[in-house]
Coordinates of C-alpha atoms in Angstrom, one line a residue:
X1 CA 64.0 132.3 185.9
X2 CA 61.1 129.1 185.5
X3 CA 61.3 126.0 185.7
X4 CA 60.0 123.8 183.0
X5 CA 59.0 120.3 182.2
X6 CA 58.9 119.3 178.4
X7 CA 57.2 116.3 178.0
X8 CA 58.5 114.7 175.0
X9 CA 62.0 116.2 175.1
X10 CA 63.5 113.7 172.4
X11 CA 61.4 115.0 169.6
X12 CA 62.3 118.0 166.6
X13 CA 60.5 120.4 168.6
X14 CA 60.9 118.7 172.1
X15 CA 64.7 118.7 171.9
X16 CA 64.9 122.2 170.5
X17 CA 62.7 123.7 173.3
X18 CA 64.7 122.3 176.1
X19 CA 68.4 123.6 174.3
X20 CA 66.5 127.3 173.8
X21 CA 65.3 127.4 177.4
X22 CA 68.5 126.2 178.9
X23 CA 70.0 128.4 177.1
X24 CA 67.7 131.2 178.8
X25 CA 68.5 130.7 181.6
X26 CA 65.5 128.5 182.8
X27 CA 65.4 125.2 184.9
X28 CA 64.2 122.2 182.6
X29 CA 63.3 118.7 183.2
X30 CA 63.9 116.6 179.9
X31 CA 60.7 114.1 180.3
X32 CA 60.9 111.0 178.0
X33 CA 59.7 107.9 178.0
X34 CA 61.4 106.5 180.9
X35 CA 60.1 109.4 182.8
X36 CA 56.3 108.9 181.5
X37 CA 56.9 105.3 182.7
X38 CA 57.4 106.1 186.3
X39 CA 54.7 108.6 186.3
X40 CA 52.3 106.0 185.4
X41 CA 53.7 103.8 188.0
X42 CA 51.3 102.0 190.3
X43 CA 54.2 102.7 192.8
X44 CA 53.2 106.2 194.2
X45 CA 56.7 106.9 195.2
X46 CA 58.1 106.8 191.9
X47 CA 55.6 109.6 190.4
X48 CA 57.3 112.7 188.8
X49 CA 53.8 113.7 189.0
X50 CA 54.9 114.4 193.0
X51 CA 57.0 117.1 192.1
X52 CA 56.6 120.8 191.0
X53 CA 57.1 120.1 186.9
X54 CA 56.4 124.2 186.7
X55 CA 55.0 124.7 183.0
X56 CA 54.7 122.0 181.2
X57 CA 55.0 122.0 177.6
X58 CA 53.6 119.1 176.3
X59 CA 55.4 118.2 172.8
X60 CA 53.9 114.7 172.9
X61 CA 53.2 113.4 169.3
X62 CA 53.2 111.8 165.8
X63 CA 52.8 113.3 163.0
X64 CA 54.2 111.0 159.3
X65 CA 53.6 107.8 160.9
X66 CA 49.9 108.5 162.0
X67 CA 48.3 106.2 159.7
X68 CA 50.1 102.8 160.6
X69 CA 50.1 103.7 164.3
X70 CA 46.7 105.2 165.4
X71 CA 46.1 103.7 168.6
X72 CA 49.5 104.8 169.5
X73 CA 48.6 108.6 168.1
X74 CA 45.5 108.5 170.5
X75 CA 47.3 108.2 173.0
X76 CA 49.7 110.7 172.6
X77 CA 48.2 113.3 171.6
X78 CA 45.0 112.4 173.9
X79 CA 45.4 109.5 176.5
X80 CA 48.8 110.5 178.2
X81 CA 47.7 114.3 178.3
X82 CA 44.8 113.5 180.5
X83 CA 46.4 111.9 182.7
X84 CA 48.8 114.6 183.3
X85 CA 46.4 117.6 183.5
X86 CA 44.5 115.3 186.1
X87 CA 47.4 114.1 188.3
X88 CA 50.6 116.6 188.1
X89 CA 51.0 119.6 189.6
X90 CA 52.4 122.8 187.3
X91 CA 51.8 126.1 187.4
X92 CA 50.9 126.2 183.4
X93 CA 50.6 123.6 180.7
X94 CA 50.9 124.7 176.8
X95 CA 49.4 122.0 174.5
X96 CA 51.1 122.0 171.7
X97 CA 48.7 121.1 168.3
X98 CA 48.6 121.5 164.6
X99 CA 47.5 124.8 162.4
X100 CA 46.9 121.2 160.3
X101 CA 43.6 120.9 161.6
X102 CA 42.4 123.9 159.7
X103 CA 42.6 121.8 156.1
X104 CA 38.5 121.7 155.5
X105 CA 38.5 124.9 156.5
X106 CA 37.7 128.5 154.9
X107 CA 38.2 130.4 158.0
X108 CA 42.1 130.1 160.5
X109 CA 41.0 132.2 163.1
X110 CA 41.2 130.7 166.4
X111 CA 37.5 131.2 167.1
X112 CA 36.5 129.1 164.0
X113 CA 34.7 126.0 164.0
X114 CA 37.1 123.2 162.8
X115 CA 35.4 120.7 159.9
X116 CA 36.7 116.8 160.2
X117 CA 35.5 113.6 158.8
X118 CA 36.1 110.6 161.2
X119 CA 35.4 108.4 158.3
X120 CA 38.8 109.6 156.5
X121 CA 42.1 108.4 157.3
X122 CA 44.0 111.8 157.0
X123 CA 41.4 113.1 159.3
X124 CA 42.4 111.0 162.1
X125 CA 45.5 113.2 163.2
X126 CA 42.9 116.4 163.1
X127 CA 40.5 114.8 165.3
X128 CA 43.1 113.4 167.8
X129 CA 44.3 117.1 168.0
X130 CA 41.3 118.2 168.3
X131 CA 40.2 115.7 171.1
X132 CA 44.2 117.2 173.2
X133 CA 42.6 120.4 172.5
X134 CA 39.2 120.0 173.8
X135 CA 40.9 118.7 177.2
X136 CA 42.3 121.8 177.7
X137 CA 40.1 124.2 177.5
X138 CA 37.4 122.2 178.7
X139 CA 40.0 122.3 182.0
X140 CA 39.1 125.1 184.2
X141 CA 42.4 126.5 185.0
X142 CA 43.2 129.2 182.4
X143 CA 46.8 128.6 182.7
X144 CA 46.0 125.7 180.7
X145 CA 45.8 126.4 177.1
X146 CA 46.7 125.5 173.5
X147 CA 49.1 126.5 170.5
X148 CA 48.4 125.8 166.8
X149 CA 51.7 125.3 165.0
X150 CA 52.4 125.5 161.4
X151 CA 55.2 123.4 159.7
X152 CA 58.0 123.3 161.4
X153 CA 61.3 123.9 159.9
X154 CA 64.5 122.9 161.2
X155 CA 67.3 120.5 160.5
X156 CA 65.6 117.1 161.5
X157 CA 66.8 114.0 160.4
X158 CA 64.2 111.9 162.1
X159 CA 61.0 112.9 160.6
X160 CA 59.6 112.9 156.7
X161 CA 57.9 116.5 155.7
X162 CA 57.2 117.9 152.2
X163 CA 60.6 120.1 152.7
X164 CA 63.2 117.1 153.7
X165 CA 61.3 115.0 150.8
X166 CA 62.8 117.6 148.0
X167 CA 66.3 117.8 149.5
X168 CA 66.7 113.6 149.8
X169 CA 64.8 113.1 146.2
X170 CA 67.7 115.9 145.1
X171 CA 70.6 114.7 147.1
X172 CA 69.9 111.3 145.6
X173 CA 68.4 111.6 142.2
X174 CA 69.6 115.3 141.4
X175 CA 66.3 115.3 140.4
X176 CA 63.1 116.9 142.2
X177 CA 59.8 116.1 140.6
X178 CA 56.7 118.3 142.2
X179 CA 53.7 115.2 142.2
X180 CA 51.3 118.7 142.8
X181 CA 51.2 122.2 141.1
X182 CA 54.4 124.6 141.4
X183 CA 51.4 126.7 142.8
X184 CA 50.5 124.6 145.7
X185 CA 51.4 126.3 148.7
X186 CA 51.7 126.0 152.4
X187 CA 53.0 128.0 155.7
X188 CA 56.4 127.2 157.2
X189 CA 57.6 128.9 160.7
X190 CA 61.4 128.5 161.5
X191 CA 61.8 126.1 164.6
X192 CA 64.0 129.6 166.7
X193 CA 60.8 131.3 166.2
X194 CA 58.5 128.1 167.0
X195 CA 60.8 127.8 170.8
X196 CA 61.1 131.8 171.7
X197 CA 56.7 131.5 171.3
X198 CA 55.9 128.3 173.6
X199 CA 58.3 130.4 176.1
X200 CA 56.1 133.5 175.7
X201 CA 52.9 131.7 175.6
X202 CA 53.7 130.0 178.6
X203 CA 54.8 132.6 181.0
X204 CA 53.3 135.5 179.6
X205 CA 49.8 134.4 177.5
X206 CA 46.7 135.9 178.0
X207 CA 44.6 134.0 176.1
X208 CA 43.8 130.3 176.0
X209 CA 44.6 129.3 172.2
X210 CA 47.2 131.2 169.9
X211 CA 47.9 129.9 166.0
X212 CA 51.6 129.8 165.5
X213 CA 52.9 130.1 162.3
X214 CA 55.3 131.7 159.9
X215 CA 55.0 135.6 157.7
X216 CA 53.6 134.0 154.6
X217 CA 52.8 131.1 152.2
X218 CA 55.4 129.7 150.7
X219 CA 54.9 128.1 147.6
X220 CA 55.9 124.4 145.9
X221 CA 57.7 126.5 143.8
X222 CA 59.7 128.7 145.8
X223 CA 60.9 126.2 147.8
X224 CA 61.6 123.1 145.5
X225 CA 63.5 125.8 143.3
X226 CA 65.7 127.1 146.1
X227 CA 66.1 123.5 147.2
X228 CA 67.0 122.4 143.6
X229 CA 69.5 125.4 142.9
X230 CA 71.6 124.7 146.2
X231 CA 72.0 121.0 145.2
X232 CA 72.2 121.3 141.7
X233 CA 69.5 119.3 140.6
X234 CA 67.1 119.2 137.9
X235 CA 63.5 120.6 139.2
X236 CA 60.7 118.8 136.9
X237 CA 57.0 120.5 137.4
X238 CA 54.2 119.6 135.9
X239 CA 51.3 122.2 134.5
X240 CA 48.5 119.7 134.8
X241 CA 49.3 118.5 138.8
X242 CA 46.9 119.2 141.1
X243 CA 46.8 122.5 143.0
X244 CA 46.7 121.7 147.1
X245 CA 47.2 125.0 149.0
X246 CA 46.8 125.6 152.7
X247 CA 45.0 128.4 153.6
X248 CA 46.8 131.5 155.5
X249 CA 47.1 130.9 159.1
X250 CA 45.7 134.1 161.1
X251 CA 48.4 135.2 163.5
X252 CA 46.6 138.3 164.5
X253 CA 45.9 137.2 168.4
X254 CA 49.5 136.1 168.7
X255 CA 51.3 138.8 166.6
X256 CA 49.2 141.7 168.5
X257 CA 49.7 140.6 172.2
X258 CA 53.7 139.6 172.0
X259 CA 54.8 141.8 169.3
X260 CA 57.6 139.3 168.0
X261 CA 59.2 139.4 164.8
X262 CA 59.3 136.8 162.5
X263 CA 62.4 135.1 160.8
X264 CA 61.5 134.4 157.0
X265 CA 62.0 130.7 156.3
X266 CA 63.6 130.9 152.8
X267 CA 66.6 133.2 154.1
X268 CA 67.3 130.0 156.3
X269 CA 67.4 127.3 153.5
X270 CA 70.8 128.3 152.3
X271 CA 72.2 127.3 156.0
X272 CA 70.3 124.9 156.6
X273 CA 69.8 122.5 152.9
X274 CA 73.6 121.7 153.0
X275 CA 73.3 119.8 156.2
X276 CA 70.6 117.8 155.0
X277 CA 72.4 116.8 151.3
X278 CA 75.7 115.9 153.5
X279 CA 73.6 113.5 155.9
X280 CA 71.3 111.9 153.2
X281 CA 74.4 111.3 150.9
X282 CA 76.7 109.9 153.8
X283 CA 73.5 107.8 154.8
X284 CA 72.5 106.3 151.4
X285 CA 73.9 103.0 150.8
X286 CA 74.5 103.4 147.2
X287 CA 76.7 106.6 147.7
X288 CA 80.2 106.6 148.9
X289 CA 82.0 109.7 150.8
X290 CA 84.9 110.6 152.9
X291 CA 84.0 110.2 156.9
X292 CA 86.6 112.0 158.8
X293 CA 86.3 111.8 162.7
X294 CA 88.5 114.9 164.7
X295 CA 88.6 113.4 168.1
X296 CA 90.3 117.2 169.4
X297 CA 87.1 118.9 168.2
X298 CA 85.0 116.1 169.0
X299 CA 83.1 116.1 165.6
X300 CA 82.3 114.5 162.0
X301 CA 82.9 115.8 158.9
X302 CA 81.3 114.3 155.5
X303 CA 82.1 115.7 151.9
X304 CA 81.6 113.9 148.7
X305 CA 81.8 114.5 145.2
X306 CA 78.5 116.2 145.4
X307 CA 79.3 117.7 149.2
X308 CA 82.4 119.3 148.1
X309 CA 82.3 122.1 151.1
X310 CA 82.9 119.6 154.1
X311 CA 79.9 119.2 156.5
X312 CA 80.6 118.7 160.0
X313 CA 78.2 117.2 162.9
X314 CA 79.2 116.8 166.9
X315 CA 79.9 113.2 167.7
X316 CA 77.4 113.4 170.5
X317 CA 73.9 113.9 167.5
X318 CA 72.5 111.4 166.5
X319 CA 73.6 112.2 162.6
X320 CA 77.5 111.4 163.6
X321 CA 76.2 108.1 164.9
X322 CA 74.1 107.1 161.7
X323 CA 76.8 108.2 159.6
X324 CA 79.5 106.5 161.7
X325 CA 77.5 103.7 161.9
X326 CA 77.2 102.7 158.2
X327 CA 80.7 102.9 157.7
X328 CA 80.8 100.4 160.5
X329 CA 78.2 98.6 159.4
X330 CA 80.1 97.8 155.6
X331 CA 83.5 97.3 157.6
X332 CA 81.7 94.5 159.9
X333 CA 80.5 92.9 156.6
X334 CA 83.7 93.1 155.0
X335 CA 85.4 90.7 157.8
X336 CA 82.5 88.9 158.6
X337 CA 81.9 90.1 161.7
X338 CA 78.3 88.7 161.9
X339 CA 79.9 85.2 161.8
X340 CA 81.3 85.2 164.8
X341 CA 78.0 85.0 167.2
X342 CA 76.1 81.4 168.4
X343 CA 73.4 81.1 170.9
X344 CA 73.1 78.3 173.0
X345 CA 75.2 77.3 171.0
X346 CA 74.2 77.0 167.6
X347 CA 75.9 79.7 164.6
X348 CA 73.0 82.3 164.3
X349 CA 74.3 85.0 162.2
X350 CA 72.6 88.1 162.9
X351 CA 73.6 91.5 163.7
X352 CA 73.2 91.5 167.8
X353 CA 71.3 94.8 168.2
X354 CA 68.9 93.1 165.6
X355 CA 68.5 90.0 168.0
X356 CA 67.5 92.1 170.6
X357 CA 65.3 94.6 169.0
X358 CA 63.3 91.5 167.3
X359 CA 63.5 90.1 171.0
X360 CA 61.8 93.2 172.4
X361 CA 59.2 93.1 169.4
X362 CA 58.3 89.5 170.2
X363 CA 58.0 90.4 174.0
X364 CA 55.4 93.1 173.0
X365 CA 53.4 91.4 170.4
X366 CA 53.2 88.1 171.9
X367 CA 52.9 85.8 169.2
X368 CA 52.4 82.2 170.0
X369 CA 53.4 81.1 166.7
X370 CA 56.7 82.3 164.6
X371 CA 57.2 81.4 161.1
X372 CA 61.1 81.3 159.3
X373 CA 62.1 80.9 156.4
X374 CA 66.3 79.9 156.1
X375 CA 67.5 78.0 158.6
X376 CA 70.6 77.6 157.9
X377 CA 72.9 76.4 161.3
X378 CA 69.5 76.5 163.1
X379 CA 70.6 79.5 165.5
X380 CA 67.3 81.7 165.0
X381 CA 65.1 78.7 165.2
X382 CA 66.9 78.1 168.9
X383 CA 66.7 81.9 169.7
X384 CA 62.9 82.5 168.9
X385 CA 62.1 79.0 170.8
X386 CA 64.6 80.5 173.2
X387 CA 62.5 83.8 173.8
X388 CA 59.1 81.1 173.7
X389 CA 60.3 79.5 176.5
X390 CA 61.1 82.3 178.7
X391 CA 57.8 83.6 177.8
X392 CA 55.7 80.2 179.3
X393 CA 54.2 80.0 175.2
X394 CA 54.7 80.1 171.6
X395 CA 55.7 78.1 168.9
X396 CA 58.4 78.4 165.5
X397 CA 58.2 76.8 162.3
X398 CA 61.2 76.7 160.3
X399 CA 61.3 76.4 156.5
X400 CA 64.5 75.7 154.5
X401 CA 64.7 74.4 150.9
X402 CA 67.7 72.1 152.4
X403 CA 67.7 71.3 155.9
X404 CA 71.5 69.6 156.1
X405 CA 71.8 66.3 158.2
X406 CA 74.2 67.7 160.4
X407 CA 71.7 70.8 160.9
X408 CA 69.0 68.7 161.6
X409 CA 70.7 66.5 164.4
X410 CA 71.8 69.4 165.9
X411 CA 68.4 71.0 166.1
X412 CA 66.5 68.2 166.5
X413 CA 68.7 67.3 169.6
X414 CA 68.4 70.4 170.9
X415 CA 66.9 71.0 174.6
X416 CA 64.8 73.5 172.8
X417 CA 63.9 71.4 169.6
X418 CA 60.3 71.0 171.7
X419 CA 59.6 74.3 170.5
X420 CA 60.2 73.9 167.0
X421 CA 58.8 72.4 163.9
X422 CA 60.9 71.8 160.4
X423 CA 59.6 72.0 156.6
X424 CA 61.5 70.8 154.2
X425 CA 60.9 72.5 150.7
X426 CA 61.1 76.0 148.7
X427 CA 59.5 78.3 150.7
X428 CA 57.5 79.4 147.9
X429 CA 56.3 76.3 146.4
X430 CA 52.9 76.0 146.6
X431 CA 53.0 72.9 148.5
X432 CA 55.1 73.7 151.1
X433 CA 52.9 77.0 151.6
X434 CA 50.1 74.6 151.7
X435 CA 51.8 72.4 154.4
X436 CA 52.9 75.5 157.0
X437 CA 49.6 77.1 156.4
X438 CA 48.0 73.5 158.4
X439 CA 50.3 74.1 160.7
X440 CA 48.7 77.6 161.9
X441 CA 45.9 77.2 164.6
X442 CA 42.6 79.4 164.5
X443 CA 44.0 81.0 167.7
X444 CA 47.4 81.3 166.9
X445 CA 49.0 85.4 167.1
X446 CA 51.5 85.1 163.9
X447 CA 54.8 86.4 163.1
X448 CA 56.6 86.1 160.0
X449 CA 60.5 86.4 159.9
X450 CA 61.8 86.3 156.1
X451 CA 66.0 85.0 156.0
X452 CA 66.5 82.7 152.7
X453 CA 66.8 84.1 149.1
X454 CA 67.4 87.8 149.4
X455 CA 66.7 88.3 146.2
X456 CA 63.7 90.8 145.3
X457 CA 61.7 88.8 143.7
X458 CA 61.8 85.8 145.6
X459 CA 61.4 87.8 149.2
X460 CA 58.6 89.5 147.4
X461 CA 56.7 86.0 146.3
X462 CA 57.0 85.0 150.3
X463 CA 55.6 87.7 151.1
X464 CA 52.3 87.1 149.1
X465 CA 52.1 83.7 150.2
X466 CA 52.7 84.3 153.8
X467 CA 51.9 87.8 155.0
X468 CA 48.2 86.6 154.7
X469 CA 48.8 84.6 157.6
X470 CA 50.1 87.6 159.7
X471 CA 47.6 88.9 162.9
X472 CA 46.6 92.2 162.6
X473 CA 49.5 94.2 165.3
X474 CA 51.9 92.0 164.3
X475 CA 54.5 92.0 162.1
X476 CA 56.2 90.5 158.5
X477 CA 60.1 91.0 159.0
X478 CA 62.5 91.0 156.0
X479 CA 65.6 90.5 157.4
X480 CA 69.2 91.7 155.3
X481 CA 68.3 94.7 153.2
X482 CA 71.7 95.5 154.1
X483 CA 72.5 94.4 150.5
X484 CA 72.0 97.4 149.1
X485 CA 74.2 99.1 151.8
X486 CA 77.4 96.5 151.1
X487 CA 76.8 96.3 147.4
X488 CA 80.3 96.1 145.9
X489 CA 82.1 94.7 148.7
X490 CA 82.9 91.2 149.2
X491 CA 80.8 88.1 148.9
X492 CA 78.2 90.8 147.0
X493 CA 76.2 90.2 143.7
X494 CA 76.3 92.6 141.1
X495 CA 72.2 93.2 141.3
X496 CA 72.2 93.6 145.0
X497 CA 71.6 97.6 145.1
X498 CA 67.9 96.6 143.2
X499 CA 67.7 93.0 144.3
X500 CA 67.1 93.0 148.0
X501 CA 64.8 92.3 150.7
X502 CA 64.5 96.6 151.2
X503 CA 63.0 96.9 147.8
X504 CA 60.3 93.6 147.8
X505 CA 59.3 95.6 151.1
X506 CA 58.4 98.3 149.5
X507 CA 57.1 97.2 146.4
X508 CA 55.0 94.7 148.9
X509 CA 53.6 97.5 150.8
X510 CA 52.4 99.5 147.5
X511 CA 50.4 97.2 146.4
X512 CA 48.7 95.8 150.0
X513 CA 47.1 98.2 152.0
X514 CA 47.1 95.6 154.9
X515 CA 50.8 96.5 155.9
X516 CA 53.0 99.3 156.6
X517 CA 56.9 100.1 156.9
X518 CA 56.7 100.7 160.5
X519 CA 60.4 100.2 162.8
X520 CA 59.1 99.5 166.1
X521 CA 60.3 102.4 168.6
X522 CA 62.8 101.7 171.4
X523 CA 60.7 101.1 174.6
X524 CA 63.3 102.7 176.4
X525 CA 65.5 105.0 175.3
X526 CA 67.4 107.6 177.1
X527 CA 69.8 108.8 174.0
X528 CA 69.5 110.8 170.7
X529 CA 69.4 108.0 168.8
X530 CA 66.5 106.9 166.8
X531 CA 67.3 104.8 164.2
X532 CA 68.5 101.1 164.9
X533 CA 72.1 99.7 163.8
X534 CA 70.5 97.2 161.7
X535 CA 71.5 94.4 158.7
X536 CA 67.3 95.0 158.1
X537 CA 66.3 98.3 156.9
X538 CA 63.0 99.0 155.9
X539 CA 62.0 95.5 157.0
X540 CA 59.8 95.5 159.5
X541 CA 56.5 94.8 157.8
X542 CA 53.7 95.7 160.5
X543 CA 49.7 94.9 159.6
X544 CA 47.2 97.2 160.3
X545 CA 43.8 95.7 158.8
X546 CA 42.7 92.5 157.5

């Protein structure tokens, strides 16, 4: 058997690949981020690059985020790969790329020239593909080479794709409406047929660039209906939508030299939909189900009133945690846990793991200035002037509408009070914008952090008035969409599913182009997990453009 290094082992396809060549016997090394770190070490003992990685599969990407995040896509897909094809040693390396970048185009053999337009957003992803590509086969070992894949289906709770779209719009609407023609289609390959051809391709290819993809087209049709009939839920289409099809993907070279069968996708859906309606239900914050943990089998099981065949996930994916983790999550608002936390000694209630996620964002951004609105007991303001201290720079401004005497002494008196500046007034009036907005320098990197009314429309209002004052790479945080998660409990409004910080997000980022939705990713993370345990979903706000 081979040994081989994945390199990007916690993604979809990543994780997949290195269970399927376990299973096959083969030697893998798992490389995350904490791997890539050390090989980029200055410390020349630390490389992984030092060893025999084997084949390398590199599964390095970003695919629905792309937009918000293109420096970070560069370097995936291009940046990090050169510096492994220059400085590791392997006996192969299989860059894995996108059948995506054949959109413009009338022809899918691999021999085609590929059409792009730099000056098109959507064209960004293509051209950074493009770029990985033109690394390797511009390198002149031959064992370096290159495969196309289509769409990649698999149960995947961590990525957004046209297929997991249908099944949450139907697990939590019971409704699926098709925004382009039932006759739109597209190409779908089952991820067990995606993992048993990077093995092949890798030991055993011939050439240096294979398309990967499924038997057919599938159409919008075909697959919203099957998705609609195993959830029982309405399918709306619309005869006047726009046709978008993708053209078929030429799978001559790959089906001629390996002689693989094919799996069809659609006899896979009726497995696979059910897992996805039992983790989008048990994960919604307006749905309640039955969570039943079996310690003996070491598993999670989820039925509702729509799940009525129990769903079970192992404790150790990342699904039992998210699952188990918003039952948590409304238990620990229930008794208050998140009043139970100071810092240097002042009341800050905040969900920890949100403290020191937002601690790690300020570390990376930098800002020298941080704006809050809510004050409260004053134990942000002391944490954020905390974090500028440590730092050697940086500044907060706190607004409150009521800044309580007994608050005030306490901040004011405060060995970190140096750090801090208070505004007294509605965070929305125009005057008290006005005031905070002198307070900004020309040279000041600004973060905005969003804890007073939760209401929609109030969160929404600050937003408008202060997001303008955000730096481009930094962020605009609305903290406590758990509303809509609690909703019903105690202490809870009865408009709180609609009325929350979550939705003025989203409603905020319709209509401004500036920002994006974008949860920063764990700088270090050697688990499945990749969602945060948060009270602020959907609430990190990052700008992109002025």
């Amino acid at each position: 058997m081979s040994r081989f290094t994945v390199l990007g082992c916690n993604g979809f396809i990543g994780s997949n690949l290195c269970k399927h060549l376990r299973e096959n016997g083969h030697d893998v090394i798992a490389a995350d981020r904490t791997w890539l770190s050390g090989a980029r070490s200055s410390d020349f003992s630390v490389h992984p690059y030092n060893q025999d990685l084997g084949h390398v599969i590199y599964a390095i990407g970003l695919t629905a985020d792309f937009r918000g995040r293109l420096r970070d896509t560069m370097q995936a897909h291009v940046t990090i790969l050169n510096e492994t094809l220059q400085s590791a040693r392997f006996d192969s390396l299989l860059y894995l790329s996108s059948t995506r970048i054949y959109d413009h185009n009338g022809s899918t053999s691999e021999d085609a020239q590929i059409a792009a337009n730099p000056a098109k957003d959507d064209d960004s992803y293509n051209i950074s593909k493009l770029a990985g590509e033109s690394s390797c086969l511009a390198w002149p070992d031959e064992k370096v080479r290159v495969a196309r894949l289509s769409n990649v289906v698999g149960f995947d709770t961590g990525s957004q794709n046209f297929l997991t779209t249908l099944i949450q719009e139907a697990a939590l609407e019971g409704r699926i409406t098709l925004l382009q023609s039932e006759k739109s289609e597209k190409n779908y390959i089952n991820i067990s047929d995606v993992c048993s051809a990077i093995e092949m391709i890798a030991l055993q290819g011939r050439h240096r660039l294979y398309n990967v993809a499924g038997k057919r087209n599938i159409s919008h049709r075909e697959l919203a209906g099957k998705v609609a009939e195993i959830c029982k839920a309405e399918l709306v289409t619309n005869p006047d939508a726009p046709v978008v099809s993708f053209p078929e993907i030429d799978t001559d070279r790959y089906d001629h030299e390996f002689k693989a069968g094919k799996s069809d996708v659609m006899q896979g859906i009726d497995d696979l939909v059910p897992k996805y309606l039992a983790y989008y239900r048990a994960t919604d914050p307006k749905l309640r189900g039955i969570v039943e943990i079996d310690e003996a089998r070491n598993q999670l099981t989820y039925r509702d009133e729509v799940v009525t065949t129990p769903v079970t996930f192992p404790m150790e994916s990342a699904e039992a945690f998210e699952i188990g983790s918003k039952s948590w999550l409304r238990l620990g608002w229930d008794v208050k846990h998140v009043y139970s936390f100071t810092w240097m000694g002042r009341p800050i209630i905040q969900l920890p793991e949100d403290m020191v996620r937002i601690a790690e964002l300020v570390y990376s951004v930098k800002p020298t200035l941080i704006i809050e609105t809510g004050i409260a007991h004053g134990g942000s303001l002391i944490y954020y002037a905390s974090l500028f201290e440590a730092m050697g720079q940086g500044r907060v401004i706190g607004i409150d509408i009521d800044i309580r005497a007994q608050n005030r002494r306490a901040i004011e008196s405060h060995e970190m009070f140096h750090r801090i500046e208070l505004v007294e007034g509605s965070s929305i009036e125009k005057s008290t914008v006005e005031a905070v907005s002198k307070l900004v320098r020309d040279d000041d990197t600004v973060m905005l952090i969003l804890d007073a009314n939760h209401k929609k429309d109030h969160v929404l209002a600050e937003l408008r008035a202060y997001a303008p004052l955000v730096t481009v790479g930094s962020y605009a945080v609305a903290a406590d969409g758990i509303m809509a998660q609690v909703a019903g409990g105690p202490r809870t409004g009865d408009d709180w599913l609609t009325s929350n910080p979550s939705e003025a997000a989203r409603e905020f980022v319709k209509e401004n182009s500036d920002f994006v939705i974008s949860e920063p990713r764990p700088r270090f993370n050697e688990g499945v997990v990749r969602r945060h345990v948060t009270y602020w979903p959907d609430g990190y706000l990052k700008r992109i453009k002025a």
